[in-house]
Short mmCIF file of C-alpha atoms and ligand atoms in Angstrom, two decimals:
data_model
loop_
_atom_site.label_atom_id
_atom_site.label_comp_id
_atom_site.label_asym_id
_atom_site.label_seq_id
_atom_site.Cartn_x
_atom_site.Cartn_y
_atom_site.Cartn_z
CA UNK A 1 -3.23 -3.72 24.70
CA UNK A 2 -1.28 -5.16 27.53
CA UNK A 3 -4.67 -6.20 29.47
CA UNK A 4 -6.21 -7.40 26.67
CA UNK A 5 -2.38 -10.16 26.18
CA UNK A 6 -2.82 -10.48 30.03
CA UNK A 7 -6.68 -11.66 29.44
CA UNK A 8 -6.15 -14.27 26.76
CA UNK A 9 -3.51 -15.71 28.48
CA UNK A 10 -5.61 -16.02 31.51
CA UNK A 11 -8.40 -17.77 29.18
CA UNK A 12 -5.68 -19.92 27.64
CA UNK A 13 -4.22 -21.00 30.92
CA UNK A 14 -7.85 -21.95 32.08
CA UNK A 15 -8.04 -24.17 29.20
CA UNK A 16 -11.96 -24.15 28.63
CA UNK A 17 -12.39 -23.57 32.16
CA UNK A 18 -14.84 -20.11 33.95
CA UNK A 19 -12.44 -17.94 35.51
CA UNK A 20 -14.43 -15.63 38.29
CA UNK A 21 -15.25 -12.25 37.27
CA UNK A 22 -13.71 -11.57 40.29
CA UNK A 23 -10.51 -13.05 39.98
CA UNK A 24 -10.33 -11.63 36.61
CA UNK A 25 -10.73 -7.78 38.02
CA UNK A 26 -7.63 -8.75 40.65
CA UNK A 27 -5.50 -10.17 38.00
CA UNK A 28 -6.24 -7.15 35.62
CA UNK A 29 -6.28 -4.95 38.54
CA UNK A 30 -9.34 -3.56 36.91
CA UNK A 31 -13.03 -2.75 37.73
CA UNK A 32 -15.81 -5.59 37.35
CA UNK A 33 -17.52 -3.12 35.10
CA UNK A 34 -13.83 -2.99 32.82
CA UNK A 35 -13.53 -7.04 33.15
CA UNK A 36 -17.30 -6.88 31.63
CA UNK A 37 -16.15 -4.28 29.05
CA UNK A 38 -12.85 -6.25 27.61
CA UNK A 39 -15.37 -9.58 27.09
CA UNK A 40 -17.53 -7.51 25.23
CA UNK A 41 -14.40 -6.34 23.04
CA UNK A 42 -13.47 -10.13 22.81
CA UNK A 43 -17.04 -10.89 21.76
CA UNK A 44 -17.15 -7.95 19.00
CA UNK A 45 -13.79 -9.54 17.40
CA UNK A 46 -15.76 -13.19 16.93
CA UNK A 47 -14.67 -14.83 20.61
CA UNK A 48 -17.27 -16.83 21.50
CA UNK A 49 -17.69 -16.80 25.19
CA UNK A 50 -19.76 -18.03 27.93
CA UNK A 51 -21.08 -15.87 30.67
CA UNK A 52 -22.90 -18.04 34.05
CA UNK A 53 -23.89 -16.14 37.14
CA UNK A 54 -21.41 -17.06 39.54
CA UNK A 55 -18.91 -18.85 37.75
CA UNK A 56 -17.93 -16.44 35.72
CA UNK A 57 -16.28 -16.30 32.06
CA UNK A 58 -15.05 -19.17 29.74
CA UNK A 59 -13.65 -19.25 25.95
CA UNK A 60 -15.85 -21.16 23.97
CA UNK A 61 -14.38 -20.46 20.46
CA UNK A 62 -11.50 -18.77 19.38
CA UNK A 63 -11.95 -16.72 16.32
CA UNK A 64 -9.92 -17.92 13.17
CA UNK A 65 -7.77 -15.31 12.60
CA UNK A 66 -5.29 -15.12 9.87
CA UNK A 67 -2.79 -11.66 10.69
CA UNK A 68 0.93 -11.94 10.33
CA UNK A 69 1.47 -12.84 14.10
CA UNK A 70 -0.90 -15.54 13.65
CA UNK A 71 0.78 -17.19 10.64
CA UNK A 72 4.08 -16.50 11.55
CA UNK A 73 3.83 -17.45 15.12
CA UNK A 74 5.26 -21.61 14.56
CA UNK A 75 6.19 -21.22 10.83
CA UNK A 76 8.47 -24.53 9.94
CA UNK A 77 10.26 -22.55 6.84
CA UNK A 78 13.40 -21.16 6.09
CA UNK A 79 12.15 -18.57 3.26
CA UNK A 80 8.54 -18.98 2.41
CA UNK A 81 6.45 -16.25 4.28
CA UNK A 82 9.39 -14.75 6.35
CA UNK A 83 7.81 -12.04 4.92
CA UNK A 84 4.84 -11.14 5.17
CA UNK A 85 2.26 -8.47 3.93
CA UNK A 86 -1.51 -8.89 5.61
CA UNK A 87 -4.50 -7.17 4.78
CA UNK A 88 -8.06 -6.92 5.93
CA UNK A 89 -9.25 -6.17 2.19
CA UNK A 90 -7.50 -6.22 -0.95
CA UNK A 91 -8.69 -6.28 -4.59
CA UNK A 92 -6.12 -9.22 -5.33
CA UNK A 93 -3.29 -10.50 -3.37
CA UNK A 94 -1.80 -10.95 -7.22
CA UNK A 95 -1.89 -7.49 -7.80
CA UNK A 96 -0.18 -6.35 -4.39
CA UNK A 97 2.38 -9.21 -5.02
CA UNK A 98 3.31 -8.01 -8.62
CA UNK A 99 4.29 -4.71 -7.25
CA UNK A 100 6.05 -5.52 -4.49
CA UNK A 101 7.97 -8.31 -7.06
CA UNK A 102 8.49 -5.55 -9.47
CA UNK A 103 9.98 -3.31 -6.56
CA UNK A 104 12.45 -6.05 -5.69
CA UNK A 105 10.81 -8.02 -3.21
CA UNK A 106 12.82 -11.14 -1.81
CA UNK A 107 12.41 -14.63 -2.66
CA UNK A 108 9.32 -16.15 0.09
CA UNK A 109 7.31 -12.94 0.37
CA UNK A 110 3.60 -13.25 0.99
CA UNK A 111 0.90 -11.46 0.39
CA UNK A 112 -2.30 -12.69 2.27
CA UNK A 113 -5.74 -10.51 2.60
CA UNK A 114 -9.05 -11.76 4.65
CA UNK A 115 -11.17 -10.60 1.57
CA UNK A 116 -10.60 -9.99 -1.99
CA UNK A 117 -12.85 -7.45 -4.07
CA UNK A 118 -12.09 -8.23 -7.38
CA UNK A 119 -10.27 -12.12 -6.70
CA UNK A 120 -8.61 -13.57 -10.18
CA UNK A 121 -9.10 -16.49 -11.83
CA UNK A 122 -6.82 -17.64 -15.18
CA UNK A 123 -8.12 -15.88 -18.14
CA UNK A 124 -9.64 -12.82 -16.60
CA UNK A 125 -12.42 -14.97 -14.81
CA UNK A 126 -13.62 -14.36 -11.32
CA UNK A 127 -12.46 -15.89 -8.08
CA UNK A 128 -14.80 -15.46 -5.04
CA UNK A 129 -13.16 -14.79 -2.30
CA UNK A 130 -15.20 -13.51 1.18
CA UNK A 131 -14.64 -12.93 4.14
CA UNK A 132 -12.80 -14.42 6.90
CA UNK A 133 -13.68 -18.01 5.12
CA UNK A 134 -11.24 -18.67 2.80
CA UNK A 135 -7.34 -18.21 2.13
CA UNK A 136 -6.45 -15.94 -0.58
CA UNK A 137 -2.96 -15.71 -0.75
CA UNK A 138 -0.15 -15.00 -3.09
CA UNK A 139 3.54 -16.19 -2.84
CA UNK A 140 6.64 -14.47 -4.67
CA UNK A 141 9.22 -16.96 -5.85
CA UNK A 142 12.14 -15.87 -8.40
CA UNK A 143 13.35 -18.87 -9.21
CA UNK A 144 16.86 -19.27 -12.26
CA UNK A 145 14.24 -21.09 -15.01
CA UNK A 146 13.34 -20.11 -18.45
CA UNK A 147 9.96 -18.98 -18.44
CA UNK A 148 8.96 -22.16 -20.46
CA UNK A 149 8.98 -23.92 -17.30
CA UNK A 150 6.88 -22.30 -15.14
CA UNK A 151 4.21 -24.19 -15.02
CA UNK A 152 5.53 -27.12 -13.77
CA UNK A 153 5.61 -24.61 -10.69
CA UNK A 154 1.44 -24.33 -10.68
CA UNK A 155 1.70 -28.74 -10.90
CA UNK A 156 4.35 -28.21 -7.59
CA UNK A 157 1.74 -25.74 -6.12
CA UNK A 158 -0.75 -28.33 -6.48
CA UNK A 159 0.92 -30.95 -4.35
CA UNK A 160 2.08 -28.81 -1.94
CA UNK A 161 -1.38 -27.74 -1.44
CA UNK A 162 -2.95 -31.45 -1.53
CA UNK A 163 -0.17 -32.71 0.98
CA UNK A 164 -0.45 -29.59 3.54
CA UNK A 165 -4.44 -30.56 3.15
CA UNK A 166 -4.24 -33.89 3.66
CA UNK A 167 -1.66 -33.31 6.59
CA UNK A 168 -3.89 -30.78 8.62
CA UNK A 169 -7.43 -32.21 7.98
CA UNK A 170 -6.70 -36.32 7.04
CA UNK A 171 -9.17 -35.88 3.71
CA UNK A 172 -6.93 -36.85 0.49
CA UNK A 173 -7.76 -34.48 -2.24
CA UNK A 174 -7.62 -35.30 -6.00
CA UNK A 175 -5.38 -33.17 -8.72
CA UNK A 176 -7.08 -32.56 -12.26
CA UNK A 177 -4.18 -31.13 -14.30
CA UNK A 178 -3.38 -28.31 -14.43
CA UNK A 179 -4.51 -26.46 -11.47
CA UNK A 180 -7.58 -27.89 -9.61
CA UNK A 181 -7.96 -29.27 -6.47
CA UNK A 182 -10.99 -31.51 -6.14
CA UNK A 183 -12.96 -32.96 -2.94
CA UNK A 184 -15.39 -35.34 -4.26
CA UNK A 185 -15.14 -34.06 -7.89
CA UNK A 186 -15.87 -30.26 -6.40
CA UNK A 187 -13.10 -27.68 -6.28
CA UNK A 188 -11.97 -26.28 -2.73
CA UNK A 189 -8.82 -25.03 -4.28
CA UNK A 190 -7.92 -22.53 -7.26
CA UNK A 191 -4.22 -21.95 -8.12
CA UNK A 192 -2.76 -18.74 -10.27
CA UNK A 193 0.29 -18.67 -11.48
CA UNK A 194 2.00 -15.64 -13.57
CA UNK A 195 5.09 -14.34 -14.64
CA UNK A 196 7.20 -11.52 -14.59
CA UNK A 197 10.21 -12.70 -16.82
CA UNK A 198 13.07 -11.73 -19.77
CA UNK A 199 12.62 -13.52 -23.14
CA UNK A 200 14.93 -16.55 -21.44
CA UNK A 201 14.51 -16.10 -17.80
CA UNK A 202 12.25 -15.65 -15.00
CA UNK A 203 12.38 -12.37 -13.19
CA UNK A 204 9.78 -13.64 -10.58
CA UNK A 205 6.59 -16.11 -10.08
CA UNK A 206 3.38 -14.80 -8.46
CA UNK A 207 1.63 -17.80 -6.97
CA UNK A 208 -1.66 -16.99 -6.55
CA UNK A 209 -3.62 -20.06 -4.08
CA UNK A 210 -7.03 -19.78 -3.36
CA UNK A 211 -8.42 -22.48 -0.60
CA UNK A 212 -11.96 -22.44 0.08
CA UNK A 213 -11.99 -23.35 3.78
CA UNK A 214 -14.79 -22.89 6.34
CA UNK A 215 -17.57 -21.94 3.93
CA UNK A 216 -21.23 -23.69 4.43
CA UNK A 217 -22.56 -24.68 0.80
CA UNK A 218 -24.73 -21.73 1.39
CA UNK A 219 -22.32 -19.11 1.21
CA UNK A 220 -21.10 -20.24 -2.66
CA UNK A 221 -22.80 -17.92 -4.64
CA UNK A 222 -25.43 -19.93 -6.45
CA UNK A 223 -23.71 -20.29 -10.13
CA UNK A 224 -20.88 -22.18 -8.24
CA UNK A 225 -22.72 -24.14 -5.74
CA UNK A 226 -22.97 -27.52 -7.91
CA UNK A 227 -19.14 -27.21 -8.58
CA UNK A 228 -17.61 -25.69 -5.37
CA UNK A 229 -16.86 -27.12 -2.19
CA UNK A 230 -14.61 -26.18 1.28
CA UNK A 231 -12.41 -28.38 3.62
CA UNK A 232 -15.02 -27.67 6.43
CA UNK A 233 -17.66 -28.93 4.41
CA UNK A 234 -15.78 -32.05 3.26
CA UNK A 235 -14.18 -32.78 6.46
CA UNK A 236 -17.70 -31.55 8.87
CA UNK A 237 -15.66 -29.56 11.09
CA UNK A 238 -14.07 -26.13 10.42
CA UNK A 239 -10.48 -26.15 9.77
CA UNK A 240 -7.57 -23.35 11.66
CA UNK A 241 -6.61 -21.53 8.79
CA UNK A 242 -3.00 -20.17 9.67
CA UNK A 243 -2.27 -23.71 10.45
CA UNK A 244 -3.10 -25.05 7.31
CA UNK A 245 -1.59 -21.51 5.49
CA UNK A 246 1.71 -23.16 7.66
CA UNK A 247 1.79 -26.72 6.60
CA UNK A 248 1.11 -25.18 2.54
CA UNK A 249 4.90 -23.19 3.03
CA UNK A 250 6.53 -25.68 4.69
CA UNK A 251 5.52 -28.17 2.39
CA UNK A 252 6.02 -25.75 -0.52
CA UNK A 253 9.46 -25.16 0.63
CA UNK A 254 10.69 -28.39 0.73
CA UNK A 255 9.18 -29.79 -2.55
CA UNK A 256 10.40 -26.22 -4.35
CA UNK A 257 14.02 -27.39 -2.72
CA UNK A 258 14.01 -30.57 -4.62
CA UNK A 259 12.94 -29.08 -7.62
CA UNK A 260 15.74 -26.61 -7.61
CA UNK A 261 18.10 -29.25 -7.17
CA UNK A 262 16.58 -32.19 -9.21
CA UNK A 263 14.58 -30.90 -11.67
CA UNK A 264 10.82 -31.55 -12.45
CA UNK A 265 10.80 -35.55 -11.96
CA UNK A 266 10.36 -35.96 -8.35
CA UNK A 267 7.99 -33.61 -8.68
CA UNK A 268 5.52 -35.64 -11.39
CA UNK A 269 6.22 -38.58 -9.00
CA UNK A 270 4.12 -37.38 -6.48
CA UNK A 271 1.76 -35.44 -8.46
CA UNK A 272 0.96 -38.31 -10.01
CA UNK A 273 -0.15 -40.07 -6.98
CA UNK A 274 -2.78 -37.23 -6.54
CA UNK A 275 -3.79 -37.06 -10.53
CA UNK A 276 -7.40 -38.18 -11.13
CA UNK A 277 -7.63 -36.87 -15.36
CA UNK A 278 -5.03 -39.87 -15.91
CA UNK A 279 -5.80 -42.76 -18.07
CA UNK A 280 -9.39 -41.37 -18.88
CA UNK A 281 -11.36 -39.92 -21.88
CA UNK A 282 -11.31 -35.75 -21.47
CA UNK A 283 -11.79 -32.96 -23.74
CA UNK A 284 -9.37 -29.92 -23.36
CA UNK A 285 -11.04 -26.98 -23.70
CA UNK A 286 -7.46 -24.88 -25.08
CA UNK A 287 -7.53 -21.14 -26.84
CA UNK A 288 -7.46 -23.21 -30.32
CA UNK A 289 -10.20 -25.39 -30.01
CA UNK A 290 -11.45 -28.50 -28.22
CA UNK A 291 -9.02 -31.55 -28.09
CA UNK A 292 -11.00 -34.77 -27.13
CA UNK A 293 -9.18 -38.07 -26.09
CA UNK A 294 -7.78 -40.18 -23.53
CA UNK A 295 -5.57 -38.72 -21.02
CA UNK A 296 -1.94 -40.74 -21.21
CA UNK A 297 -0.61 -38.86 -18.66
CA UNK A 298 2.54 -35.89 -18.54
CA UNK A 299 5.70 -35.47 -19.82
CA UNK A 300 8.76 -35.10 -17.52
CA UNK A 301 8.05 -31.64 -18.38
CA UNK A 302 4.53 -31.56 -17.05
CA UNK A 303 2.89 -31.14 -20.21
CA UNK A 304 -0.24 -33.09 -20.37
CA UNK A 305 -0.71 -35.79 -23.57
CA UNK A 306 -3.82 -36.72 -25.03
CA UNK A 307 -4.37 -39.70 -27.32
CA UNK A 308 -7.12 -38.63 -29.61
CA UNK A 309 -9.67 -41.25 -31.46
CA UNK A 310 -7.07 -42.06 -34.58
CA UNK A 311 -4.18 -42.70 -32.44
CA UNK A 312 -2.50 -39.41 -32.88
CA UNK A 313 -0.52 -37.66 -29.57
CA UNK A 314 -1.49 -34.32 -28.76
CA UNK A 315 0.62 -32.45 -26.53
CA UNK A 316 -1.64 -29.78 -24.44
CA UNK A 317 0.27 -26.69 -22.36
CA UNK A 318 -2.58 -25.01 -21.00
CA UNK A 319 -6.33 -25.87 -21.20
CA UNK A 320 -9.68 -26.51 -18.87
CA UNK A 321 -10.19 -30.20 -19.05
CA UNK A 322 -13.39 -31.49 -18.80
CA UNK A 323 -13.44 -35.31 -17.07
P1 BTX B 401 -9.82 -20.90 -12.71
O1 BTX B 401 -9.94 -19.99 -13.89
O2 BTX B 401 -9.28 -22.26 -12.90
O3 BTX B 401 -11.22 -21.03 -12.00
C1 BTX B 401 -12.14 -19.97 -11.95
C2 BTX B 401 -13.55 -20.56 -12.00
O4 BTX B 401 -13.81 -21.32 -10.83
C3 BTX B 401 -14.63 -19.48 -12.02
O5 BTX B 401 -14.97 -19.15 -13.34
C4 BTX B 401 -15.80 -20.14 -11.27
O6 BTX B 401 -16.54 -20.97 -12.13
C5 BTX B 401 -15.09 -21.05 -10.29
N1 BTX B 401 -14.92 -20.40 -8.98
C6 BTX B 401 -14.82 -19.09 -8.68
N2 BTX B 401 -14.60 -18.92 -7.37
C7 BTX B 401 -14.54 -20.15 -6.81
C8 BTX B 401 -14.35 -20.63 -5.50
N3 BTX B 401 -14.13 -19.83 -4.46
N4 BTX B 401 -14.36 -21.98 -5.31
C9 BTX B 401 -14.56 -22.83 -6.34
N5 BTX B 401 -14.77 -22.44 -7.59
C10 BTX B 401 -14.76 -21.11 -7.85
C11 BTX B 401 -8.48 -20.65 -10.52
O7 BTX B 401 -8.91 -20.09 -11.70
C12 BTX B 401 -7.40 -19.76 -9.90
C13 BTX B 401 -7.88 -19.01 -8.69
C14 BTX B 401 -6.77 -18.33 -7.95
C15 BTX B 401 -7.28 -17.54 -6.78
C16 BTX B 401 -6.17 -16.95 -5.97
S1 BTX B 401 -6.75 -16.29 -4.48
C17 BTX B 401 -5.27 -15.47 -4.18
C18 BTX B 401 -4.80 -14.95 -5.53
N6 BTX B 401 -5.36 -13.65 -5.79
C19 BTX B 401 -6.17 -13.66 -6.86
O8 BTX B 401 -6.78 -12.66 -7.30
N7 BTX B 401 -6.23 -14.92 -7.36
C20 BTX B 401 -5.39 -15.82 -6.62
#
């Protein structure tokens, strides 16, 4: 409402500072008793405020909202997330985004949601995603490649992930190919990325990112405790999530710009710089078996090459790699 705008802005202006009940009520031009009522409304939405006889009110903590307004409000890209589809609970943002792709969506659409029921993982496996924690969050791209090349779009996902992380909170994440994003050999960061696409070209990619935030180890489910981790945790202060959903599209864009234009190459460049697998003994867990050996590195392509025990080069397109 227009006296709930008016009261924010007053709390904003007063940086930190109490504002008098009183002068509240004349700014509002509203009752003591309404002044009392729209804190409690602030309160109820995850404001945390500060009430001191005779001072008055003060903004302690904001809550960390994620809506439309809130991401869109500053947003540094051309494209990615001009438009935008928020909701409070979804099953998967990857489902939503395939229909709206199917339906013609444009290029840069996003679908964000503050809780997934039924979050993906590759292979049918489970991604937890609660609350008002996390980002879940699932970007429509239709790029003119053959759908052979996709994945080098999960490796550009990756860095545009690790560099919007490393811009917002100053921690420098690792990359183990293809699609995890470490923090101390944990994973804050899950990345999904399917197809809709003709026999030699993509009709659209659904990038599904999954960024494990503000969580306390406490609210991993236990199973995932020992491997999972979140920026706040890492970092030991909790992180604005539309800012960092921000810097992930801006840097997107402009990475995804130079890979349109140049090709793959630039891209490995600075993937590399984040890639901890390289130049170490792995096994690749793949749908055909177990591939052990030493990681050489990838292709200009972004395939990832293993040399095994007897010298032999094994070229891997999709697997889990154990380190
Ligand atoms: P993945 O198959 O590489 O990883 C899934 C595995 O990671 C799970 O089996 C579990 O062991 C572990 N795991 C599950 N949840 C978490 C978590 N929150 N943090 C750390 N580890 C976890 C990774 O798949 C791809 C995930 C993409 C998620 C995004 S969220 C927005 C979009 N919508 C959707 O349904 N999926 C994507």
């Amino acid at each position: 409402s227009e006296t709930r705008r008016k009261l924010l802005e007053l709390f904003s202006q007063a940086k930190g500072d109490f504002i008098s009940g009183q002068k509240i009520s004349e700014i509002l031009g509203c009752s003591r008793t309404a002044v009392w009522k729209h804190i409690e409304d602030l309160r109820k939405e995850g404001f945390e405020l500060e009430a001191v006889r005779r001072r008055g009110y003060r903004i302690i903590k904001t809550p960390d909202k994620i809506t439309a307004n809130e991401i869109q409000f500053g947003l540094k890209t051309e494209v990615l997330g001009r438009h935008i589809y928020f909701e409070e609970e979804v099953d998967s943002t990857q489902k939503i985004a395939h229909k709206l792709a199917y339906e013609g969506a444009p290029e840069g659409t996003l679908v964000v949601a503050e809780l997934q029921k039924a979050g993906r993982g590759r292979l049918n496996r489970t991604w937890f995603s609660p609350k008002g924690t996390g980002i879940w969050m699932s970007l429509i791209l239709r790029p003119p490649i053959p759908p052979q090349k996709a994945p080098q779009l999960t490796l550009l996902t990756a860095v545009a992930i690790s560099q919007a992380i490393q811009e917002v909170t100053g921690l420098v994440p690792d990359i183990k190919w293809p699609n995890d994003i470490l923090m101390n050999g944990k994973k804050c960061v899950g990345i999904l990325t399917e197809l809709q696409a003709e026999l030699d070209q993509v009709r659209s990619v659904i990038v599904g990112m999954g960024v494990n935030v503000n969580h306390q180890l406490s609210e991993f489910p236990e199973e995932i405790q020992s491997v999972a981790t979140s920026l706040a945790i890492e970092k030991g202060s909790p992180i604005k999530r539309a800012e960092l959903i921000q810097e992930i599209l801006f840097k997107f864009e402009t990475l995804y710009h130079q890979y349109l234009q140049h090709g793959f190459l630039p891209i490995k460049l600075l993937w590399e710089g984040y890639a901890i697998s390289i130049g170490r003994e792995v096994v690749a867990r793949t749908l055909h078996g177990n591939v052990k050996g030493k990681a050489l590195g990838i292709t200009d392509e972004g395939v990832l090459m293993l040399e095994a025990a007897d010298g032999t080069i094994h070229y891997i397109h999709s697997a889990d790699i154990e380190l």
